[in-house]
Coordinates of C-alpha atoms in Angstrom, one line a residue:
M630 CA 17.4 -1.6 20.3
H631 CA 17.8 2.7 20.4
Y632 CA 20.7 2.4 17.7
L633 CA 18.2 0.8 15.9
Y634 CA 15.6 3.6 15.3
L635 CA 18.2 6.0 15.1
A636 CA 19.2 4.2 12.1
V637 CA 15.5 4.6 10.9
I638 CA 15.4 7.7 11.2
A639 CA 19.0 7.9 9.2
A640 CA 17.3 5.7 6.4
V641 CA 14.3 8.0 5.6
V642 CA 16.1 11.1 5.3
L643 CA 18.7 8.7 2.5
G644 CA 15.3 7.2 1.3
V645 CA 14.3 11.1 0.9
L646 CA 17.3 12.8 -0.3
V647 CA 18.0 9.6 -3.2
G648 CA 13.7 9.7 -4.2
F649 CA 15.1 13.4 -5.4
A650 CA 18.8 13.2 -7.0
A651 CA 17.3 9.4 -8.4
P652 CA 13.7 9.2 -9.0
D653 CA 13.9 6.0 -11.4
V654 CA 16.3 4.4 -9.0
A655 CA 14.8 5.3 -6.0
K656 CA 10.6 3.8 -7.5
E657 CA 13.2 -0.1 -8.1
L658 CA 13.2 0.5 -4.3
K659 CA 9.7 -0.3 -3.5
P660 CA 10.6 -4.1 -3.2
L661 CA 12.3 -3.7 0.6
G662 CA 9.8 -2.0 1.9
T663 CA 7.1 -4.7 0.7
G664 CA 9.0 -7.2 1.8
F665 CA 9.3 -5.7 5.4
V666 CA 5.9 -5.0 6.0
N667 CA 5.4 -8.0 4.7
L668 CA 7.6 -9.9 7.1
I669 CA 5.8 -7.7 9.8
K670 CA 2.2 -9.0 8.2
M671 CA 3.5 -12.5 8.9
M672 CA 3.9 -12.7 12.6
I673 CA 0.4 -10.9 13.1
S674 CA -2.3 -13.6 13.0
P675 CA -0.1 -16.0 16.1
I676 CA 0.6 -12.8 18.5
I677 CA -3.1 -12.2 17.5
F678 CA -4.4 -15.7 18.4
C679 CA -2.3 -16.0 21.7
T680 CA -2.7 -13.0 23.1
I681 CA -6.5 -13.2 23.1
V682 CA -7.1 -16.8 24.2
L683 CA -4.4 -16.2 26.9
G684 CA -6.4 -13.2 27.7
I685 CA -10.1 -15.1 27.8
G686 CA -8.6 -18.2 28.9
S687 CA -6.9 -16.6 32.6
V688 CA -10.6 -15.2 33.3
A689 CA -13.4 -16.6 35.1
K690 CA -16.0 -14.9 33.7
A691 CA -17.0 -14.9 29.9
A692 CA -19.9 -12.2 31.0
S693 CA -16.3 -9.7 32.4
V694 CA -14.7 -10.7 28.1
G695 CA -18.2 -9.7 26.9
K696 CA -18.5 -7.0 28.2
V697 CA -15.0 -5.1 27.4
G698 CA -16.0 -5.8 23.8
L699 CA -19.3 -4.2 23.6
L700 CA -18.2 -1.9 25.7
A701 CA -15.2 -1.4 23.0
V702 CA -16.9 -1.4 20.3
G703 CA -19.7 0.9 21.1
Y704 CA -16.7 3.4 21.8
F705 CA -15.4 2.8 18.6
L706 CA -18.4 3.0 16.8
L707 CA -19.3 6.0 18.8
M708 CA -15.8 7.9 17.7
S709 CA -15.6 6.7 14.0
T710 CA -19.0 8.6 13.6
F711 CA -17.5 11.7 15.4
A712 CA -14.6 11.5 13.1
L713 CA -16.5 11.5 10.5
G714 CA -18.6 14.2 11.1
I715 CA -15.3 16.1 11.8
G716 CA -14.1 15.8 8.7
L717 CA -17.8 16.3 6.7
V718 CA -17.3 20.1 9.0
V719 CA -14.2 21.0 7.3
G720 CA -14.2 19.5 4.0
N721 CA -17.1 22.1 3.3
V722 CA -15.6 24.6 5.2
L723 CA -12.4 24.2 3.1
H724 CA -14.2 23.2 -0.2
P725 CA -11.3 20.6 -1.5
G726 CA -11.2 20.6 -5.3
E727 CA -12.4 24.0 -5.7
G728 CA -11.4 24.9 -8.9
M729 CA -9.4 22.1 -10.0
E730 CA -9.0 21.3 -13.7
L731 CA -9.0 17.9 -14.3
D732 CA -7.9 15.0 -16.6
P733 CA -10.2 12.3 -17.0
A734 CA -7.2 10.1 -18.8
A735 CA -5.6 10.7 -14.9
A736 CA -8.1 7.7 -13.6
A737 CA -8.1 5.2 -15.4
A738 CA -6.2 2.8 -12.3
A739 CA -8.9 3.7 -9.9
Q740 CA -11.4 1.1 -12.0
E741 CA -9.0 -1.5 -11.0
S742 CA -9.7 -0.3 -6.8
A743 CA -13.1 -0.2 -7.6
S744 CA -13.5 -3.8 -8.5
E745 CA -11.7 -4.2 -5.5
G746 CA -14.3 -2.7 -2.6
E747 CA -16.4 -5.4 -1.0
G748 CA -20.8 -4.8 0.3
T749 CA -21.4 -5.7 3.5
V750 CA -22.8 -8.8 3.3
D751 CA -19.4 -9.8 2.1
F752 CA -17.4 -8.2 5.3
L753 CA -20.0 -10.2 7.3
L754 CA -18.9 -13.5 5.0
G755 CA -15.6 -12.5 5.3
I756 CA -15.5 -12.7 8.8
I757 CA -16.0 -16.4 8.6
P758 CA -12.9 -18.8 7.2
D759 CA -13.1 -21.7 5.5
T760 CA -11.6 -23.7 8.5
L761 CA -9.8 -23.1 11.7
I762 CA -6.2 -22.7 9.8
S763 CA -7.3 -20.6 7.2
A764 CA -7.5 -18.4 9.5
F765 CA -3.8 -18.4 10.5
T766 CA -3.5 -17.6 6.5
A767 CA -5.9 -15.2 5.3
D768 CA -4.5 -11.9 5.8
S769 CA -7.3 -11.3 7.4
V770 CA -7.3 -10.0 11.4
L771 CA -11.4 -10.7 11.8
Q772 CA -11.2 -13.8 10.8
T773 CA -8.6 -15.0 13.7
L774 CA -9.9 -12.9 15.7
L775 CA -13.0 -15.5 15.4
V776 CA -10.8 -18.4 15.8
A777 CA -8.7 -17.0 18.6
L778 CA -12.3 -16.1 20.9
L779 CA -13.3 -19.3 20.1
A780 CA -10.4 -21.3 21.0
G781 CA -10.1 -18.9 24.2
F782 CA -13.5 -19.6 25.5
A783 CA -13.7 -23.3 24.3
L784 CA -10.3 -23.2 27.4
Q785 CA -12.4 -21.2 29.5
K786 CA -14.4 -24.0 29.5
M787 CA -12.6 -26.7 30.7
G788 CA -11.4 -25.4 33.6
Q789 CA -8.3 -26.8 34.7
A790 CA -7.9 -29.1 32.2
G791 CA -7.3 -26.6 29.3
Q792 CA -4.0 -25.0 31.9
P793 CA -1.2 -26.9 30.0
I794 CA -2.7 -25.3 26.4
L795 CA -2.2 -21.8 27.5
R796 CA 0.6 -22.8 29.3
G797 CA 2.0 -23.9 26.0
I798 CA 0.5 -21.1 24.3
E799 CA 2.6 -18.8 26.9
H800 CA 5.4 -20.6 25.7
I801 CA 4.4 -19.8 22.1
Q802 CA 3.4 -15.9 22.5
R803 CA 7.6 -15.5 24.1
L804 CA 8.8 -16.8 20.5
V805 CA 6.3 -14.8 18.0
F806 CA 7.7 -12.2 19.9
R807 CA 11.4 -12.9 20.2
I808 CA 10.9 -13.4 16.3
L809 CA 9.1 -10.4 16.2
S810 CA 11.9 -8.3 17.9
M811 CA 14.4 -10.2 15.7
I812 CA 12.3 -8.2 12.1
M813 CA 12.6 -5.6 13.8
W814 CA 16.4 -4.9 12.4
A815 CA 15.1 -5.0 9.2
A816 CA 13.1 -1.4 10.2
P817 CA 16.2 0.6 8.5
V818 CA 16.3 -1.1 4.8
G819 CA 12.5 -1.8 4.9
A820 CA 11.9 2.3 5.2
F821 CA 14.2 3.1 3.0
G822 CA 13.0 1.6 0.4
A823 CA 9.5 2.1 0.8
I824 CA 10.7 6.7 1.5
A825 CA 12.7 6.3 -1.3
A826 CA 9.3 4.5 -3.6
V827 CA 7.2 7.2 -3.2
V828 CA 9.6 10.1 -3.3
G829 CA 10.9 9.0 -6.8
E830 CA 6.6 7.8 -7.8
T831 CA 5.3 11.4 -7.1
G832 CA 7.7 14.4 -6.7
W833 CA 7.0 18.5 -5.6
D834 CA 4.5 18.0 -8.6
A835 CA 1.8 16.3 -7.5
L836 CA 1.8 17.8 -4.1
R837 CA 1.6 21.2 -4.7
S838 CA -1.7 20.7 -6.5
L839 CA -3.2 18.9 -4.4
A840 CA -2.4 20.5 -1.5
V841 CA -4.9 21.9 0.6
I842 CA -7.0 18.6 0.5
M843 CA -3.6 17.2 2.1
I844 CA -2.7 20.1 4.5
G845 CA -6.2 20.3 5.8
F846 CA -6.0 16.4 6.3
Y847 CA -3.3 16.5 9.1
V848 CA -4.1 19.5 10.4
T849 CA -7.7 17.7 10.7
C850 CA -5.9 14.1 12.0
L851 CA -3.7 16.5 14.6
L852 CA -6.7 18.3 15.9
F853 CA -8.7 15.6 16.7
I854 CA -5.3 13.4 17.5
F855 CA -4.6 15.7 20.6
V856 CA -8.2 17.8 21.0
V857 CA -10.7 15.3 21.0
L858 CA -8.9 12.2 21.7
G859 CA -6.7 14.0 24.6
A860 CA -10.2 16.0 26.3
V861 CA -11.2 11.8 26.2
L862 CA -8.7 10.1 27.3
W863 CA -8.2 13.1 29.9
L864 CA -11.6 13.1 31.3
G865 CA -12.0 9.0 31.2
A866 CA -8.6 7.7 32.6
R867 CA -7.3 10.8 33.6
V868 CA -4.0 10.3 31.4
N869 CA -2.1 13.0 29.4
I870 CA -2.1 12.3 25.8
F871 CA 1.1 13.8 25.3
K872 CA 3.1 11.3 28.2
L873 CA 1.1 8.4 26.4
L874 CA 2.0 9.6 22.7
G875 CA 5.7 9.9 23.8
Y876 CA 5.3 6.5 25.2
L877 CA 4.4 5.3 21.9
G878 CA 6.8 6.8 20.1
R879 CA 8.8 4.5 18.1
E880 CA 5.7 2.8 17.0
F881 CA 4.9 6.2 14.9
L882 CA 8.4 6.4 12.9
L883 CA 7.4 2.8 12.6
I884 CA 4.3 3.7 10.7
V885 CA 5.6 6.7 9.2
S886 CA 7.9 5.0 8.0
T887 CA 5.8 1.9 6.6
S888 CA 2.6 3.7 6.1
S889 CA 1.3 0.5 8.0
S890 CA 0.0 0.8 11.6
E891 CA -0.4 -3.3 11.4
S892 CA 3.5 -2.9 11.4
A893 CA 3.1 -1.8 14.7
L894 CA -0.1 -3.8 15.4
P895 CA 1.8 -7.0 17.3
R896 CA 4.3 -4.1 19.5
L897 CA 0.9 -2.0 20.5
I898 CA -0.3 -5.4 22.1
A899 CA 3.2 -6.1 24.1
K900 CA 3.7 -1.6 25.3
M901 CA -0.3 -1.8 26.2
E902 CA 0.6 -4.8 28.7
H903 CA 3.7 -3.3 30.1
V904 CA 2.1 -0.2 31.0
G905 CA -0.5 -2.0 32.6
V906 CA -3.7 -2.8 31.5
S907 CA -4.5 -6.2 31.7
K908 CA -3.9 -9.0 29.3
P909 CA -7.7 -9.9 28.0
V910 CA -8.5 -5.5 27.5
V911 CA -5.9 -5.4 25.4
G912 CA -6.6 -9.1 23.8
I913 CA -10.1 -7.9 23.2
T914 CA -9.9 -3.7 22.2
V915 CA -6.7 -4.1 20.2
P916 CA -7.1 -6.4 17.4
T917 CA -11.3 -5.5 17.5
G918 CA -9.9 -1.4 17.1
Y919 CA -7.6 -2.8 14.1
S920 CA -10.7 -3.1 12.8
F921 CA -13.4 -1.3 13.9
N922 CA -11.7 1.9 15.1
L923 CA -11.9 3.7 12.2
D924 CA -11.0 7.6 13.8
G925 CA -7.8 7.8 10.1
T926 CA -10.0 6.3 7.6
A927 CA -13.9 8.7 8.6
I928 CA -11.6 11.8 7.8
Y929 CA -10.0 10.6 5.2
L930 CA -13.2 9.1 3.6
T931 CA -14.3 12.5 4.1
M932 CA -12.1 14.9 2.9
A933 CA -11.5 12.1 -0.3
T934 CA -15.6 12.1 -1.1
L935 CA -15.5 15.8 -0.7
F936 CA -13.0 16.8 -3.2
I937 CA -13.8 14.3 -5.5
A938 CA -17.3 15.7 -6.2
T939 CA -16.1 19.5 -6.3
A940 CA -13.1 18.7 -8.8
Q941 CA -15.6 16.8 -11.6
G942 CA -18.1 20.0 -10.8
S943 CA -20.6 18.0 -8.7
P944 CA -20.9 18.3 -5.3
L945 CA -22.7 16.4 -2.8
S946 CA -25.4 17.7 -1.1
I947 CA -24.8 17.4 3.3
G948 CA -28.3 13.7 2.6
E949 CA -26.0 12.5 -0.4
Q950 CA -22.6 13.1 2.4
I951 CA -23.7 11.8 4.7
S952 CA -25.3 8.6 3.9
L953 CA -22.6 7.8 1.5
L954 CA -19.7 8.0 4.2
V955 CA -21.8 6.3 6.3
F956 CA -21.9 3.5 3.8
M957 CA -17.9 3.4 3.3
I958 CA -17.7 3.2 6.6
I959 CA -19.2 -0.4 7.1
A960 CA -17.7 -1.9 3.9
S961 CA -14.5 -0.4 4.8
K962 CA -14.2 -2.4 8.8
G963 CA -11.0 -4.5 8.5
A964 CA -9.1 -2.7 6.1
A965 CA -7.7 -0.7 9.2
G966 CA -4.3 -0.7 9.0
V967 CA -3.5 -1.7 5.1
S968 CA -1.6 0.6 3.3
G969 CA -3.2 1.4 -0.3
A970 CA -6.4 -0.1 1.5
G971 CA -8.4 2.9 1.3
I972 CA -8.5 4.3 -2.2
A973 CA -9.6 0.8 -2.7
T974 CA -12.8 1.2 0.1
L975 CA -13.3 4.5 -1.2
A976 CA -13.8 3.3 -5.0
G977 CA -15.7 1.1 -3.7
G978 CA -18.3 3.1 -2.0
L979 CA -18.7 5.3 -5.0
Q980 CA -19.2 2.5 -7.0
S981 CA -22.2 1.1 -4.9
H982 CA -23.7 5.5 -4.2
R983 CA -22.1 7.3 -6.8
P984 CA -21.1 5.2 -10.3
E985 CA -20.3 8.8 -11.9
L986 CA -17.3 9.8 -9.4
V987 CA -14.8 6.9 -9.4
D988 CA -13.7 7.7 -12.2
G989 CA -12.2 10.4 -9.6
V990 CA -10.9 8.2 -7.6
G991 CA -8.0 8.8 -9.6
F992 CA -6.9 12.0 -9.4
I993 CA -5.9 11.8 -5.1
L994 CA -4.1 7.8 -6.1
G995 CA -1.2 10.6 -6.8
I996 CA -1.5 11.6 -2.8
D997 CA -3.0 8.5 -1.5
R998 CA 0.2 6.9 0.5
F999 CA 1.1 10.2 2.1
M1000 CA -2.7 10.5 3.3
S1001 CA -2.4 6.9 4.2
E1002 CA 0.7 7.9 6.8
A1003 CA -2.1 10.0 8.8
R1004 CA -4.7 7.3 7.9
A1005 CA -2.6 5.3 10.4
L1006 CA -1.2 7.1 12.3
T1007 CA -4.5 8.4 13.5
N1008 CA -5.7 5.0 13.6
F1009 CA -2.9 3.8 15.5
A1010 CA -3.3 7.1 18.0
G1011 CA -6.8 6.2 18.8
N1012 CA -6.5 2.5 19.7
A1013 CA -3.8 3.0 22.4
V1014 CA -6.0 5.9 23.8
A1015 CA -9.4 3.4 23.7
T1016 CA -7.5 0.1 25.2
V1017 CA -6.2 2.9 28.5
L1018 CA -9.4 4.0 28.8
I1019 CA -11.6 0.9 28.4
G1020 CA -8.8 -0.3 30.7
S1021 CA -9.4 2.6 33.3
W1022 CA -13.3 1.6 33.1
T1023 CA -13.5 -2.0 33.4
K1024 CA -11.3 -1.4 36.3
Q1025 CA -8.5 -3.7 34.3
L1026 CA -5.9 -0.8 34.9
D1027 CA -3.2 -0.3 37.0
R1028 CA -2.7 2.9 38.6
E1029 CA 0.6 3.0 39.3
R1030 CA 2.5 0.2 37.2
L1031 CA 1.2 3.3 34.1
S1032 CA 2.5 6.3 36.4
R1033 CA 6.2 4.4 36.5
V1034 CA 6.0 3.2 32.9
L1035 CA 4.7 6.7 30.9
S1036 CA 7.1 8.8 34.1
G1037 CA 10.3 6.8 32.5
E1038 CA 11.0 4.5 35.8
E1039 CA 9.6 0.8 34.0
P1040 CA 11.1 0.8 30.7
F1041 CA 9.9 -1.5 28.2
D1042 CA 12.3 -4.2 26.8
E1043 CA 12.8 -4.0 23.4
T1044 CA 14.7 -7.1 23.3
T1045 CA 12.4 -9.9 24.5
L1046 CA 9.0 -7.0 23.7
V1047 CA 6.9 -9.7 26.6
D1048 CA 8.8 -11.0 29.5
D1049 CA 7.9 -7.3 30.8
H1050 CA 4.3 -8.0 31.1
A1051 CA 3.8 -11.5 32.0
P1052 CA 1.6 -12.3 34.1
A1053 CA 0.1 -9.2 35.4
S1054 CA 0.4 -10.3 39.6
D1055 CA 2.8 -12.3 39.2
A1056 CA 4.6 -8.3 37.8
D1057 CA 3.2 -6.6 40.4
A1058 CA 3.7 -8.9 43.8
K1059 CA 7.4 -8.9 42.4
Q1060 CA 7.5 -4.4 42.6
P1061 CA 8.2 -3.7 46.1
A1062 CA 10.9 -5.7 46.3
H1063 CA 12.7 -3.4 44.2
A1064 CA 11.1 -0.8 45.3

């Protein structure tokens, strides 16, 4: 598996070279990246379903699950609001878009994106699937989450009668993780196609013209991860942010090469269980975080909105900034991990509040792909930190195991992704024998 990730790095470099040397050819390679991300997304619903059902079904009291869920949602809302505030401050300091002369003809594609945005009521109703089965085919994390919660609580109420079903789901979970480990061997091909296509389409021109907002956005995300999340993680759980992110290094590489944090969601579930966080906490926090923990998206929406408004000579007052962006954060739930979802959310929010600014979304389309990488990385880091924090706060974090894993004494099993974190009680019981 080490060679696989070396191959991913080599594929990214080769993709960049092909993008510059033969842009027309590189553009045709985009389906390779799209196909790989689709393979990963194919596995997300069954993995989330199995993880949540096993997590809830194995807990004696439903109240403990509710406590984890409320704590997670409260934390996510607080951090997303904090991220939004940071984006506002940085955007008002940098004044992105100031002095630019924009060609309105470049904004035509934005109208299609605006039509993809949905209101808060549509979002809430969209959580309910048409049928139990359709939740697995609707490409909606929240629908799968709802069905898994219902199934988990139902099995919990069944008691001993539900144990055979839980054992069956556990075997299915092992199967889907094994399939995922097979799919990962296509990662170099997917990374090559995705990177080559975006370099071939964009080149250096867009990077030069929009350097201020892009560099400012990346710096803001890095500061948020290492300063804000780092401080919260240390104060809340006494865990070093650098060690935790180092442990997740391969997942960050996967996100950079695919520009989607969804591609790393199944591996985050497996790694958080392996690091010592209990199944119920992982099963509730990680999928919920992918819909509600939008740190990177909050920063992006803030800075992109200020850029569009300023570039069109219609800067927003502080009051307008806050009301518009709070609306967009609410409307963006469920789109955190999807590449390109940010541009639709941005356009939909502007269409609802300031329709005259929607045309400006087209000006940022050229670098949205690059900004979506920082957005996905920040969302992913925020979810990893949240999972460890909530595990610590609810006393469902094995600190001895956490120390051993982060120090490299218990490496993650890349072959199965799941065998290493079979029931925690069994694993813990065996530890002294290995010591």
